Amino acid sequence: NAMLDHSALITQAQTRVLDGDVGALSTLRGGRLYGERLNPDSLQGMAPGPIPGAITEDVVAAAANIGAASPDADVRSYAWRYLRGVRDPNLTQALLYSLAGDGDARVRCQAALALGYLIDEPGVRSALLRATVEDPSTEPPARGCILSVRAAAQRALQSDDERRAASL
């Protein structure tokens, strides 16, 4: 039964994230094959949207902890990238902290883009505005984000309609 298999896949991925495997987040965004089709050195485009109900509060908390605390910048960047589009206010503080203080531009870039979906949360708009002028990253990182942090913050400040129009 394909439905049962899909449900089991989601449950397995949720458990993997709770156990600290941020890579399982891609499964919760419309299928595990997305991450496998991608060249990791050119993270162009956006992952499919989150599967409704797949990214639970517990998954958000675990992934935010990984994004905030992992010693590996690639892992932190990946967490924020795959949480983009998740409009859970519990992500706000960890993302703001990463945008303001992470030493890696790729992580700050992904945090800025994820914050674009939380624009109405307290402090987000002002943090993004600050990043558009104050972030030291004025050029895209060598890999992991196609935008500079400043450009990512500018994009995050756009409305959903403006982002959609810009991507077309």
PDB file of C-alpha atoms in Angstrom:
ATOM      1  CA  ASN A   1       0.000   0.000   0.000  1.00  0.00           C
ATOM      2  CA  ALA A   2       1.642   3.213  -1.215  1.00  0.00           C
ATOM      3  CA  MET A   3      -0.156   5.363   1.363  1.00  0.00           C
ATOM      4  CA  LEU A   4       1.114   3.222   4.231  1.00  0.00           C
ATOM      5  CA  ASP A   5       4.633   3.295   2.798  1.00  0.00           C
ATOM      6  CA  HIS A   6       4.480   7.088   2.502  1.00  0.00           C
ATOM      7  CA  SER A   7       3.204   7.423   6.061  1.00  0.00           C
ATOM      8  CA  ALA A   8       5.917   5.078   7.337  1.00  0.00           C
ATOM      9  CA  LEU A   9       8.544   7.088   5.434  1.00  0.00           C
ATOM     10  CA  ILE A  10       7.351  10.313   7.095  1.00  0.00           C
ATOM     11  CA  THR A  11       7.320   8.725  10.564  1.00  0.00           C
ATOM     12  CA  GLN A  12      10.810   7.333  10.004  1.00  0.00           C
ATOM     13  CA  ALA A  13      12.098  10.733   8.830  1.00  0.00           C
ATOM     14  CA  GLN A  14      10.522  12.486  11.836  1.00  0.00           C
ATOM     15  CA  THR A  15      12.244  10.023  14.160  1.00  0.00           C
ATOM     16  CA  ARG A  16      15.577  10.560  12.396  1.00  0.00           C
ATOM     17  CA  VAL A  17      15.307  14.356  12.841  1.00  0.00           C
ATOM     18  CA  LEU A  18      14.423  13.888  16.524  1.00  0.00           C
ATOM     19  CA  ASP A  19      17.561  11.734  16.791  1.00  0.00           C
ATOM     20  CA  GLY A  20      19.674  14.575  15.365  1.00  0.00           C
ATOM     21  CA  ASP A  21      19.766  13.671  11.643  1.00  0.00           C
ATOM     22  CA  VAL A  22      19.011  16.951   9.882  1.00  0.00           C
ATOM     23  CA  GLY A  23      19.306  15.225   6.504  1.00  0.00           C
ATOM     24  CA  ALA A  24      15.934  13.569   7.074  1.00  0.00           C
ATOM     25  CA  LEU A  25      14.249  16.989   6.785  1.00  0.00           C
ATOM     26  CA  SER A  26      14.306  16.680   2.993  1.00  0.00           C
ATOM     27  CA  THR A  27      11.946  13.690   3.237  1.00  0.00           C
ATOM     28  CA  LEU A  28       9.449  15.884   5.084  1.00  0.00           C
ATOM     29  CA  ARG A  29       9.458  18.321   2.158  1.00  0.00           C
ATOM     30  CA  GLY A  30       7.828  16.319  -0.569  1.00  0.00           C
ATOM     31  CA  GLY A  31      10.097  13.330  -0.861  1.00  0.00           C
ATOM     32  CA  ARG A  32      13.517  11.948  -0.166  1.00  0.00           C
ATOM     33  CA  LEU A  33      14.531  11.996  -3.823  1.00  0.00           C
ATOM     34  CA  TYR A  34      14.780  15.789  -3.914  1.00  0.00           C
ATOM     35  CA  GLY A  35      18.006  15.857  -1.933  1.00  0.00           C
ATOM     36  CA  GLU A  36      19.454  12.991  -3.946  1.00  0.00           C
ATOM     37  CA  ARG A  37      18.873  14.775  -7.288  1.00  0.00           C
ATOM     38  CA  LEU A  38      20.673  17.872  -6.128  1.00  0.00           C
ATOM     39  CA  ASN A  39      24.336  18.613  -6.589  1.00  0.00           C
ATOM     40  CA  PRO A  40      25.303  19.591  -3.015  1.00  0.00           C
ATOM     41  CA  ASP A  41      27.727  22.220  -4.317  1.00  0.00           C
ATOM     42  CA  SER A  42      24.979  24.088  -6.148  1.00  0.00           C
ATOM     43  CA  LEU A  43      22.010  24.388  -3.866  1.00  0.00           C
ATOM     44  CA  GLN A  44      19.973  26.168  -6.494  1.00  0.00           C
ATOM     45  CA  GLY A  45      16.260  26.483  -6.156  1.00  0.00           C
ATOM     46  CA  MET A  46      14.025  25.535  -3.312  1.00  0.00           C
ATOM     47  CA  ALA A  47      13.018  22.198  -1.919  1.00  0.00           C
ATOM     48  CA  PRO A  48       9.403  21.162  -2.405  1.00  0.00           C
ATOM     49  CA  GLY A  49       7.073  22.604   0.216  1.00  0.00           C
ATOM     50  CA  PRO A  50       6.647  20.887   3.563  1.00  0.00           C
ATOM     51  CA  ILE A  51       4.280  17.922   3.497  1.00  0.00           C
ATOM     52  CA  PRO A  52       1.200  19.059   5.476  1.00  0.00           C
ATOM     53  CA  GLY A  53       1.478  17.780   9.042  1.00  0.00           C
ATOM     54  CA  ALA A  54       4.917  16.228   8.526  1.00  0.00           C
ATOM     55  CA  ILE A  55       6.938  18.940  10.258  1.00  0.00           C
ATOM     56  CA  THR A  56       5.551  18.742  13.780  1.00  0.00           C
ATOM     57  CA  GLU A  57       6.408  20.992  16.731  1.00  0.00           C
ATOM     58  CA  ASP A  58       8.848  18.357  17.978  1.00  0.00           C
ATOM     59  CA  VAL A  59      10.541  18.175  14.578  1.00  0.00           C
ATOM     60  CA  VAL A  60      10.772  21.977  14.427  1.00  0.00           C
ATOM     61  CA  ALA A  61      12.318  22.087  17.910  1.00  0.00           C
ATOM     62  CA  ALA A  62      14.859  19.360  17.092  1.00  0.00           C
ATOM     63  CA  ALA A  63      15.788  20.890  13.727  1.00  0.00           C
ATOM     64  CA  ALA A  64      16.075  24.399  15.219  1.00  0.00           C
ATOM     65  CA  ASN A  65      18.396  23.018  17.886  1.00  0.00           C
ATOM     66  CA  ILE A  66      20.551  21.445  15.169  1.00  0.00           C
ATOM     67  CA  GLY A  67      20.519  24.693  13.153  1.00  0.00           C
ATOM     68  CA  ALA A  68      21.556  26.708  16.174  1.00  0.00           C
ATOM     69  CA  ALA A  69      24.026  24.361  17.839  1.00  0.00           C
ATOM     70  CA  SER A  70      25.718  22.072  15.317  1.00  0.00           C
ATOM     71  CA  PRO A  71      29.485  22.591  15.142  1.00  0.00           C
ATOM     72  CA  ASP A  72      29.253  21.951  11.364  1.00  0.00           C
ATOM     73  CA  ALA A  73      28.286  24.997   9.267  1.00  0.00           C
ATOM     74  CA  ASP A  74      27.023  22.757   6.446  1.00  0.00           C
ATOM     75  CA  VAL A  75      24.611  21.101   8.872  1.00  0.00           C
ATOM     76  CA  ARG A  76      23.434  24.463  10.262  1.00  0.00           C
ATOM     77  CA  SER A  77      22.897  25.808   6.747  1.00  0.00           C
ATOM     78  CA  TYR A  78      21.033  22.652   5.715  1.00  0.00           C
ATOM     79  CA  ALA A  79      18.709  22.891   8.738  1.00  0.00           C
ATOM     80  CA  TRP A  80      17.679  26.464   7.927  1.00  0.00           C
ATOM     81  CA  ARG A  81      17.339  25.690   4.226  1.00  0.00           C
ATOM     82  CA  TYR A  82      14.981  22.792   4.833  1.00  0.00           C
ATOM     83  CA  LEU A  83      12.966  24.743   7.412  1.00  0.00           C
ATOM     84  CA  ARG A  84      12.336  27.513   4.893  1.00  0.00           C
ATOM     85  CA  GLY A  85       8.599  27.867   4.396  1.00  0.00           C
ATOM     86  CA  VAL A  86       7.796  26.499   7.842  1.00  0.00           C
ATOM     87  CA  ARG A  87       5.833  29.298   9.481  1.00  0.00           C
ATOM     88  CA  ASP A  88       6.347  28.191  13.080  1.00  0.00           C
ATOM     89  CA  PRO A  89       7.028  31.120  15.438  1.00  0.00           C
ATOM     90  CA  ASN A  90       9.123  28.758  17.593  1.00  0.00           C
ATOM     91  CA  LEU A  91      11.826  29.030  14.906  1.00  0.00           C
ATOM     92  CA  THR A  92      12.104  32.795  15.168  1.00  0.00           C
ATOM     93  CA  GLN A  93      14.640  33.189  17.974  1.00  0.00           C
ATOM     94  CA  ALA A  94      17.053  30.553  16.671  1.00  0.00           C
ATOM     95  CA  LEU A  95      16.912  32.038  13.160  1.00  0.00           C
ATOM     96  CA  LEU A  96      17.412  35.601  14.434  1.00  0.00           C
ATOM     97  CA  TYR A  97      20.388  34.429  16.482  1.00  0.00           C
ATOM     98  CA  SER A  98      21.931  32.722  13.418  1.00  0.00           C
ATOM     99  CA  LEU A  99      21.309  35.727  11.175  1.00  0.00           C
ATOM    100  CA  ALA A 100      22.958  38.078  13.664  1.00  0.00           C
ATOM    101  CA  GLY A 101      25.821  35.967  14.895  1.00  0.00           C
ATOM    102  CA  ASP A 102      26.723  32.879  12.872  1.00  0.00           C
ATOM    103  CA  GLY A 103      30.276  33.078  11.575  1.00  0.00           C
ATOM    104  CA  ASP A 104      29.407  31.379   8.283  1.00  0.00           C
ATOM    105  CA  ALA A 105      27.761  33.432   5.520  1.00  0.00           C
ATOM    106  CA  ARG A 106      25.971  30.346   4.124  1.00  0.00           C
ATOM    107  CA  VAL A 107      24.207  29.842   7.445  1.00  0.00           C
ATOM    108  CA  ARG A 108      23.266  33.528   7.719  1.00  0.00           C
ATOM    109  CA  CYS A 109      21.977  33.457   4.134  1.00  0.00           C
ATOM    110  CA  GLN A 110      19.721  30.458   4.776  1.00  0.00           C
ATOM    111  CA  ALA A 111      18.554  31.944   8.097  1.00  0.00           C
ATOM    112  CA  ALA A 112      17.595  35.179   6.316  1.00  0.00           C
ATOM    113  CA  LEU A 113      15.620  33.316   3.660  1.00  0.00           C
ATOM    114  CA  ALA A 114      13.822  31.213   6.293  1.00  0.00           C
ATOM    115  CA  LEU A 115      12.986  34.380   8.264  1.00  0.00           C
ATOM    116  CA  GLY A 116      11.142  35.684   5.205  1.00  0.00           C
ATOM    117  CA  TYR A 117       8.335  33.279   6.127  1.00  0.00           C
ATOM    118  CA  LEU A 118       8.217  34.657   9.679  1.00  0.00           C
ATOM    119  CA  ILE A 119       8.289  38.343   8.685  1.00  0.00           C
ATOM    120  CA  ASP A 120       5.381  39.274  10.961  1.00  0.00           C
ATOM    121  CA  GLU A 121       7.008  37.832  14.082  1.00  0.00           C
ATOM    122  CA  PRO A 122       8.458  40.395  16.542  1.00  0.00           C
ATOM    123  CA  GLY A 123      11.942  41.602  15.626  1.00  0.00           C
ATOM    124  CA  VAL A 124      12.171  39.824  12.276  1.00  0.00           C
ATOM    125  CA  ARG A 125      11.610  42.743   9.897  1.00  0.00           C
ATOM    126  CA  SER A 126      14.096  44.978  11.768  1.00  0.00           C
ATOM    127  CA  ALA A 127      16.724  42.188  11.893  1.00  0.00           C
ATOM    128  CA  LEU A 128      16.383  41.624   8.146  1.00  0.00           C
ATOM    129  CA  LEU A 129      16.572  45.361   7.435  1.00  0.00           C
ATOM    130  CA  ARG A 130      19.724  45.552   9.576  1.00  0.00           C
ATOM    131  CA  ALA A 131      21.245  42.600   7.687  1.00  0.00           C
ATOM    132  CA  THR A 132      20.639  44.286   4.312  1.00  0.00           C
ATOM    133  CA  VAL A 133      23.105  47.028   5.241  1.00  0.00           C
ATOM    134  CA  GLU A 134      25.274  45.651   8.046  1.00  0.00           C
ATOM    135  CA  ASP A 135      26.040  42.028   7.149  1.00  0.00           C
ATOM    136  CA  PRO A 136      29.666  41.650   6.022  1.00  0.00           C
ATOM    137  CA  SER A 137      28.609  39.253   3.234  1.00  0.00           C
ATOM    138  CA  THR A 138      28.124  41.343   0.092  1.00  0.00           C
ATOM    139  CA  GLU A 139      29.033  38.487  -2.291  1.00  0.00           C
ATOM    140  CA  PRO A 140      27.422  35.043  -2.495  1.00  0.00           C
ATOM    141  CA  PRO A 141      29.346  32.386  -0.541  1.00  0.00           C
ATOM    142  CA  ALA A 142      31.444  30.002  -2.647  1.00  0.00           C
ATOM    143  CA  ARG A 143      28.694  27.392  -2.270  1.00  0.00           C
ATOM    144  CA  GLY A 144      25.544  26.738  -0.286  1.00  0.00           C
ATOM    145  CA  CYS A 145      23.648  29.911  -1.177  1.00  0.00           C
ATOM    146  CA  ILE A 146      23.329  31.744  -4.475  1.00  0.00           C
ATOM    147  CA  LEU A 147      22.808  35.093  -2.753  1.00  0.00           C
ATOM    148  CA  SER A 148      24.896  37.236  -0.467  1.00  0.00           C
ATOM    149  CA  VAL A 149      23.458  37.548   3.032  1.00  0.00           C
ATOM    150  CA  ARG A 150      22.486  41.146   2.252  1.00  0.00           C
ATOM    151  CA  ALA A 151      20.628  40.049  -0.915  1.00  0.00           C
ATOM    152  CA  ALA A 152      18.980  37.148   0.932  1.00  0.00           C
ATOM    153  CA  ALA A 153      17.746  39.548   3.605  1.00  0.00           C
ATOM    154  CA  GLN A 154      16.372  41.868   0.900  1.00  0.00           C
ATOM    155  CA  ARG A 155      14.572  38.941  -0.741  1.00  0.00           C
ATOM    156  CA  ALA A 156      13.189  37.825   2.621  1.00  0.00           C
ATOM    157  CA  LEU A 157      11.643  41.265   3.097  1.00  0.00           C
ATOM    158  CA  GLN A 158       9.581  40.831  -0.081  1.00  0.00           C
ATOM    159  CA  SER A 159       5.981  39.673   0.095  1.00  0.00           C
ATOM    160  CA  ASP A 160       5.111  36.159  -1.095  1.00  0.00           C
ATOM    161  CA  ASP A 161       3.678  37.692  -4.286  1.00  0.00           C
ATOM    162  CA  GLU A 162       6.850  39.723  -4.914  1.00  0.00           C
ATOM    163  CA  ARG A 163       9.018  36.615  -4.397  1.00  0.00           C
ATOM    164  CA  ARG A 164       6.827  34.594  -6.760  1.00  0.00           C
ATOM    165  CA  ALA A 165       6.989  37.332  -9.431  1.00  0.00           C
ATOM    166  CA  ALA A 166      10.769  37.632  -9.070  1.00  0.00           C
ATOM    167  CA  SER A 167      11.254  33.890  -9.544  1.00  0.00           C
ATOM    168  CA  LEU A 168       9.176  33.759 -12.736  1.00  0.00           C
TER     169      LEU A 168
END
